[in-house]
Amino acid sequence: MSKKTNWIIGGIAVVVIAAGAYFTFGNQSNKASEKTVTIGVMAGDKNEDEIWKSVTKTAKDKYGITLKTKKFTDYLQPNKALSAGDVDLNAFQNYPYLANWNAQYKTDIVAIGDTWTTPLRIYSDKYKNISNIKSGDQITIANDPTNENRGLHLLAEAGLIKIKNTTKATPKDITDNPKNLKITPVDGSQTASSLKDPTIGASVINTNFAKSAKLDVNSAIYIESLNKDSEQYFNFIAANKKDKDKQIYKDVVKSLQTKETKTLVKKFYGSAQITVWDYHK
């Protein structure tokens, strides 16, 4: 066999080997990428980082999934990123927020697994008990649609007012106000500081704003109950509707819904945050 023939055969062998290596490693790379999931979350404190670190470890150890978190500081971004395909899932919102988002932006995002909830609370610098609130007192609530509705339902649950059966309640939907309370919607970030105003009897304050104002969550004079009405405020992992049945995303949900997550949430947040995926069971 001539040297020229040997070179040709050798060249063909190299090409075949190279092609085989390409398809072997290429397929491995594709398989690896198929087991990677990116989930959008709001940038939080180090405790939240620890919780997601635990979820990521479970996803890897139990399901072989590389779970990556992408942090956002603006509540508008996680759903935009999900619809655009920049993240595969997100975890930051409750049901009324998502319903408003889908309606406004014409998106098709759905919940695929509940996570936790942060009960809404009523605080007061004047009173130690909800029953102490006096006639004519002014009560502040957050003025954004979701939390205004939620705040009014909480006041109704506490027995202070009665409202129409609606998911978009405003003070105009109050049907009974026996103490003639003055319900005043304000920017959510101002609810805690409003307590310093001597004309304010109480305020409905989200936990994040309460923490920012250094309020002790245990000092609240009333706490939102876990019931059928409050289920709408549960947080969850969300996906685009077309992806909701993907097994890999279901496995991410299962990686979060564990005893380890429940233990960490209780350790870091006590009664301020409650895991809810097994609430209705």
JSON list of C-alpha atoms in Angstrom, two decimals, residues 35 55-67 255:
[
{"chain": "A", "resi": 35, "resn": "LYS", "atom": "CA", "xyz": [-31.20, 18.96, 33.07]},
{"chain": "A", "resi": 55, "resn": "VAL", "atom": "CA", "xyz": [-33.47, 23.37, 47.33]},
{"chain": "A", "resi": 56, "resn": "THR", "atom": "CA", "xyz": [-30.67, 23.41, 44.74]},
{"chain": "A", "resi": 57, "resn": "LYS", "atom": "CA", "xyz": [-28.83, 20.63, 46.58]},
{"chain": "A", "resi": 58, "resn": "THR", "atom": "CA", "xyz": [-31.96, 18.46, 46.73]},
{"chain": "A", "resi": 59, "resn": "ALA", "atom": "CA", "xyz": [-32.63, 19.02, 43.03]},
{"chain": "A", "resi": 60, "resn": "LYS", "atom": "CA", "xyz": [-29.10, 17.89, 42.19]},
{"chain": "A", "resi": 61, "resn": "ASP", "atom": "CA", "xyz": [-28.84, 14.97, 44.62]},
{"chain": "A", "resi": 62, "resn": "LYS", "atom": "CA", "xyz": [-32.32, 13.50, 44.11]},
{"chain": "A", "resi": 63, "resn": "TYR", "atom": "CA", "xyz": [-33.24, 14.42, 40.54]},
{"chain": "A", "resi": 64, "resn": "GLY", "atom": "CA", "xyz": [-29.94, 15.20, 38.81]},
{"chain": "A", "resi": 65, "resn": "ILE", "atom": "CA", "xyz": [-31.13, 18.74, 38.06]},
{"chain": "A", "resi": 66, "resn": "THR", "atom": "CA", "xyz": [-28.77, 21.72, 38.04]},
{"chain": "A", "resi": 67, "resn": "LEU", "atom": "CA", "xyz": [-31.00, 24.42, 39.49]},
{"chain": "A", "resi": 255, "resn": "SER", "atom": "CA", "xyz": [-37.18, 19.69, 45.49]}
]
